[in-house]
Amino acid sequence: FPRSFTRCRWEFCIEPLAGWGPPERQQSTAGWLSALPIFEPHWQVLLAHGEATGWIEWGDRRYEFEAAPAYSEKNWGGGFPNKWI
């Protein structure tokens, strides 16, 4: 990334279309295995499919998007590889 940019701003919203599991009940990504303390780090898909609309300003350029594919997940735990931190 160019180091001369001193500003990055954004505004967008995401319309969720699909989570993980049936629409009426979000499920754990690993199912019952996620309760076992041997799997580190933990991982959960929060949004399997969505559509994002908004803009990002990088330096003096503005990028606008509409209905762009969106995905979201969460990772946590004490066993993160140092390379990830």
PDB file of C-alpha atoms in Angstrom:
ATOM      1  CA  PHE A   1       0.000   0.000   0.000  1.00  0.00           C
ATOM      2  CA  PRO A   2       1.275   3.467  -0.736  1.00  0.00           C
ATOM      3  CA  ARG A   3       2.580   4.979   2.496  1.00  0.00           C
ATOM      4  CA  SER A   4       1.789   8.524   1.403  1.00  0.00           C
ATOM      5  CA  PHE A   5      -1.902   8.113   2.197  1.00  0.00           C
ATOM      6  CA  THR A   6      -2.806   9.469   5.592  1.00  0.00           C
ATOM      7  CA  ARG A   7      -6.527   8.838   5.521  1.00  0.00           C
ATOM      8  CA  CYS A   8      -8.862   5.919   5.107  1.00  0.00           C
ATOM      9  CA  ARG A   9     -12.597   6.263   5.710  1.00  0.00           C
ATOM     10  CA  TRP A  10     -15.548   4.049   4.957  1.00  0.00           C
ATOM     11  CA  GLU A  11     -19.270   3.723   5.319  1.00  0.00           C
ATOM     12  CA  PHE A  12     -21.226   0.687   4.287  1.00  0.00           C
ATOM     13  CA  CYS A  13     -24.079  -1.567   5.305  1.00  0.00           C
ATOM     14  CA  ILE A  14     -24.486  -5.288   4.804  1.00  0.00           C
ATOM     15  CA  GLU A  15     -27.735  -7.079   4.080  1.00  0.00           C
ATOM     16  CA  PRO A  16     -27.456 -10.600   5.503  1.00  0.00           C
ATOM     17  CA  LEU A  17     -28.743 -13.273   3.135  1.00  0.00           C
ATOM     18  CA  ALA A  18     -27.479 -16.495   4.783  1.00  0.00           C
ATOM     19  CA  GLY A  19     -25.846 -17.434   8.066  1.00  0.00           C
ATOM     20  CA  TRP A  20     -24.532 -20.849   9.039  1.00  0.00           C
ATOM     21  CA  GLY A  21     -27.301 -23.417   9.319  1.00  0.00           C
ATOM     22  CA  PRO A  22     -31.030 -23.181   8.686  1.00  0.00           C
ATOM     23  CA  PRO A  23     -32.491 -19.653   8.502  1.00  0.00           C
ATOM     24  CA  GLU A  24     -34.498 -20.015  11.716  1.00  0.00           C
ATOM     25  CA  ARG A  25     -31.475 -20.966  13.880  1.00  0.00           C
ATOM     26  CA  GLN A  26     -27.804 -20.020  13.526  1.00  0.00           C
ATOM     27  CA  GLN A  27     -25.522 -22.995  14.264  1.00  0.00           C
ATOM     28  CA  SER A  28     -21.997 -23.506  15.498  1.00  0.00           C
ATOM     29  CA  THR A  29     -19.609 -23.920  12.558  1.00  0.00           C
ATOM     30  CA  ALA A  30     -17.948 -27.002  14.069  1.00  0.00           C
ATOM     31  CA  GLY A  31     -21.161 -28.383  15.566  1.00  0.00           C
ATOM     32  CA  TRP A  32     -20.804 -30.232  18.876  1.00  0.00           C
ATOM     33  CA  LEU A  33     -17.040 -30.487  18.328  1.00  0.00           C
ATOM     34  CA  SER A  34     -16.709 -26.788  19.139  1.00  0.00           C
ATOM     35  CA  ALA A  35     -17.374 -27.599  22.818  1.00  0.00           C
ATOM     36  CA  LEU A  36     -14.131 -29.586  23.071  1.00  0.00           C
ATOM     37  CA  PRO A  37     -11.123 -27.608  24.357  1.00  0.00           C
ATOM     38  CA  ILE A  38      -8.741 -29.233  21.855  1.00  0.00           C
ATOM     39  CA  PHE A  39      -9.625 -27.050  18.885  1.00  0.00           C
ATOM     40  CA  GLU A  40      -7.735 -23.762  19.042  1.00  0.00           C
ATOM     41  CA  PRO A  41      -8.286 -21.199  17.737  1.00  0.00           C
ATOM     42  CA  HIS A  42     -12.072 -21.329  17.650  1.00  0.00           C
ATOM     43  CA  TRP A  43     -13.825 -20.302  14.465  1.00  0.00           C
ATOM     44  CA  GLN A  44     -17.405 -19.275  13.729  1.00  0.00           C
ATOM     45  CA  VAL A  45     -18.967 -18.207  10.437  1.00  0.00           C
ATOM     46  CA  LEU A  46     -21.245 -15.281  11.281  1.00  0.00           C
ATOM     47  CA  LEU A  47     -22.380 -14.412   7.778  1.00  0.00           C
ATOM     48  CA  ALA A  48     -22.023 -16.952   4.990  1.00  0.00           C
ATOM     49  CA  HIS A  49     -23.554 -14.701   2.333  1.00  0.00           C
ATOM     50  CA  GLY A  50     -24.515 -11.053   2.308  1.00  0.00           C
ATOM     51  CA  GLU A  51     -24.540  -7.985   0.072  1.00  0.00           C
ATOM     52  CA  ALA A  52     -22.599  -4.831   0.982  1.00  0.00           C
ATOM     53  CA  THR A  53     -23.384  -1.352  -0.293  1.00  0.00           C
ATOM     54  CA  GLY A  54     -21.420   1.804   0.471  1.00  0.00           C
ATOM     55  CA  TRP A  55     -18.047   3.450  -0.128  1.00  0.00           C
ATOM     56  CA  ILE A  56     -14.394   3.429   0.926  1.00  0.00           C
ATOM     57  CA  GLU A  57     -12.074   6.433   0.672  1.00  0.00           C
ATOM     58  CA  TRP A  58      -8.385   5.573   0.399  1.00  0.00           C
ATOM     59  CA  GLY A  59      -6.293   8.727   0.276  1.00  0.00           C
ATOM     60  CA  ASP A  60      -7.988  11.004  -2.241  1.00  0.00           C
ATOM     61  CA  ARG A  61      -9.825   8.207  -4.101  1.00  0.00           C
ATOM     62  CA  ARG A  62     -13.342   7.065  -3.367  1.00  0.00           C
ATOM     63  CA  TYR A  63     -14.553   3.588  -4.297  1.00  0.00           C
ATOM     64  CA  GLU A  64     -18.289   3.003  -4.312  1.00  0.00           C
ATOM     65  CA  PHE A  65     -19.938  -0.413  -4.399  1.00  0.00           C
ATOM     66  CA  GLU A  66     -23.438  -1.817  -4.455  1.00  0.00           C
ATOM     67  CA  ALA A  67     -24.569  -5.366  -3.652  1.00  0.00           C
ATOM     68  CA  ALA A  68     -20.941  -6.552  -3.377  1.00  0.00           C
ATOM     69  CA  PRO A  69     -20.531 -10.073  -1.939  1.00  0.00           C
ATOM     70  CA  ALA A  70     -19.933 -10.043   1.830  1.00  0.00           C
ATOM     71  CA  TYR A  71     -18.722 -12.670   4.313  1.00  0.00           C
ATOM     72  CA  SER A  72     -17.921 -12.491   8.034  1.00  0.00           C
ATOM     73  CA  GLU A  73     -16.314 -14.839  10.544  1.00  0.00           C
ATOM     74  CA  LYS A  74     -14.956 -14.671  14.077  1.00  0.00           C
ATOM     75  CA  ASN A  75     -11.773 -16.316  15.388  1.00  0.00           C
ATOM     76  CA  TRP A  76     -10.813 -16.446  19.067  1.00  0.00           C
ATOM     77  CA  GLY A  77      -8.889 -18.436  21.626  1.00  0.00           C
ATOM     78  CA  GLY A  78      -5.473 -18.760  23.188  1.00  0.00           C
ATOM     79  CA  GLY A  79      -3.851 -20.874  20.496  1.00  0.00           C
ATOM     80  CA  PHE A  80      -3.276 -18.352  17.721  1.00  0.00           C
ATOM     81  CA  PRO A  81      -0.068 -18.907  15.792  1.00  0.00           C
ATOM     82  CA  ASN A  82       2.401 -16.023  16.291  1.00  0.00           C
ATOM     83  CA  LYS A  83       2.344 -15.504  12.535  1.00  0.00           C
ATOM     84  CA  TRP A  84      -1.323 -14.415  12.795  1.00  0.00           C
ATOM     85  CA  ILE A  85      -0.762 -11.788  15.489  1.00  0.00           C
TER      86      ILE A  85
END
